[in-house]
Amino acid sequence: MSTEHSKLLIIGSGPAGYTAAIYAARAMIEPTLVAGIQPGGQLTITTDVENYPGFADPIMGPWLMEQMQKQAENVGTRIVYDTIVKADLSSRPFRLEADSGTVFTADTLVIATGAQARWLGLASEQDYMGAGVSACATCDGFFYRNKEVVVVGGGNTAVEEALYLANLASKVTLVHRRDSLRSEKILQERLFRNPKIEVIWDSQVDEILGGGTPKAVTGVRLKNTRTGALQEISTDGVFIAIGHAPSVELFKDQMTLKPNGYLETAPDSTRTTIPGVFAAGDVTDDIYRQAVTAAGMGCMAALEAEKFLAEHEVTSEKQAAE
């Protein structure tokens, strides 16, 4: 079992992790980034990206993450393709164990493990991912201008997605498995007032339908949760909006979480409740969840880690002199 030490260890390789690495490497901190189980994060399952600044034409999500990875490496980041499976944040240096058996110790830590959209678990859902199935209206809604879409869910996320899509699509059908929504009343009022939105109650998606070359979604088959009756409706896109699950399993018993399970950070900061540990991107951001905001938080985390290291080194030098 080998042990490797870094001034800064970054866990996660989405926009937050790579941006933190770029800033830290340029500050001569020599960061190590552990890429995790899905290098590149959620953008690797995204096709066209039109809302990341700096690109006049649509770009591919995997390509964007590949460029961020190369940029991080070019400025001096060491990238390790491994997965952290155990973390001890009780004292500094922090101690983290990887799936390979390697132990990483670090003076500071940036947690950028992201979040995963919750999916329905249908095989057809996976088949049409990026070909009509999405979990992010603000990412992909633009492609459904003047088209018909289905939103699945009944909480704040689903209602907000439906309202957003109503500005773009010709018709939005919200499918909910119960007979009432769980979202805030003010959101429900807006939803029910919108003439472009229809709600189908007591129903769940039984199958996502499609075909063609290239393949594309053409409809959904719904199953009534009370009667079991099936019905098919045509649609151009399906947005799954049943929430996100932040990847906090390694840390949830050691750190303070928000009520919804995301890592808690100080206001206008990436500082967590453990000094020297910073959180950036979707693992802490339960509001925006965009690549560009994740990248911004990665920048913040690196700058705050750099400041923490500088202050700690001064303290250590004073203690040594005494």
XYZ file of N, CA and C in Angstrom, residues 151-159 174-178 180-184 188 201 241-242:
69
model
N -42.628 16.278 -18.840
C -41.824 16.400 -17.623
C -42.368 15.398 -16.618
N -41.468 14.638 -16.000
C -41.877 13.618 -15.041
C -41.467 14.048 -13.637
N -42.450 14.126 -12.716
C -42.154 14.489 -11.333
C -43.258 15.340 -10.737
N -43.155 15.621 -9.433
C -44.201 16.403 -8.786
C -43.705 17.362 -7.717
N -42.386 17.483 -7.591
C -41.813 18.401 -6.607
C -41.441 19.729 -7.227
N -40.697 20.544 -6.471
C -40.281 21.858 -6.968
C -39.500 21.749 -8.276
N -38.591 20.763 -8.340
C -37.763 20.600 -9.538
C -38.631 20.406 -10.773
N -39.600 19.514 -10.674
C -40.457 19.203 -11.825
C -41.275 20.419 -12.251
N -41.863 21.107 -11.294
C -42.702 22.265 -11.625
C -41.858 23.388 -12.218
N -47.007 17.528 -17.776
C -46.395 17.100 -16.525
C -47.058 15.800 -16.083
N -46.258 14.782 -15.876
C -46.769 13.474 -15.457
C -46.365 13.240 -14.007
N -47.378 12.992 -13.156
C -47.092 12.778 -11.733
C -47.814 11.535 -11.235
N -47.141 10.757 -10.424
C -47.706 9.461 -10.004
C -48.763 9.590 -8.918
N -48.934 10.796 -8.350
C -49.965 10.987 -7.323
C -51.053 11.922 -7.855
N -51.754 14.881 -6.350
C -51.437 16.261 -5.955
C -49.929 16.450 -6.002
N -49.513 17.687 -6.199
C -48.084 18.000 -6.308
C -47.472 18.231 -4.935
N -46.156 18.007 -4.845
C -45.430 18.245 -3.592
C -44.730 19.599 -3.593
N -44.822 20.322 -4.686
C -44.090 21.582 -4.813
C -44.738 22.698 -3.997
N -44.019 23.801 -3.885
C -44.538 24.969 -3.163
C -45.814 25.470 -3.843
N -47.166 25.897 -7.812
C -48.339 25.196 -8.331
C -49.310 26.166 -8.986
N -52.440 13.146 -13.951
C -52.308 12.689 -12.560
C -52.267 11.161 -12.484
N -37.492 14.752 -13.857
C -37.280 15.786 -12.835
C -37.717 15.278 -11.468
N -37.095 14.178 -11.066
C -37.436 13.602 -9.759
C -36.318 13.829 -8.749
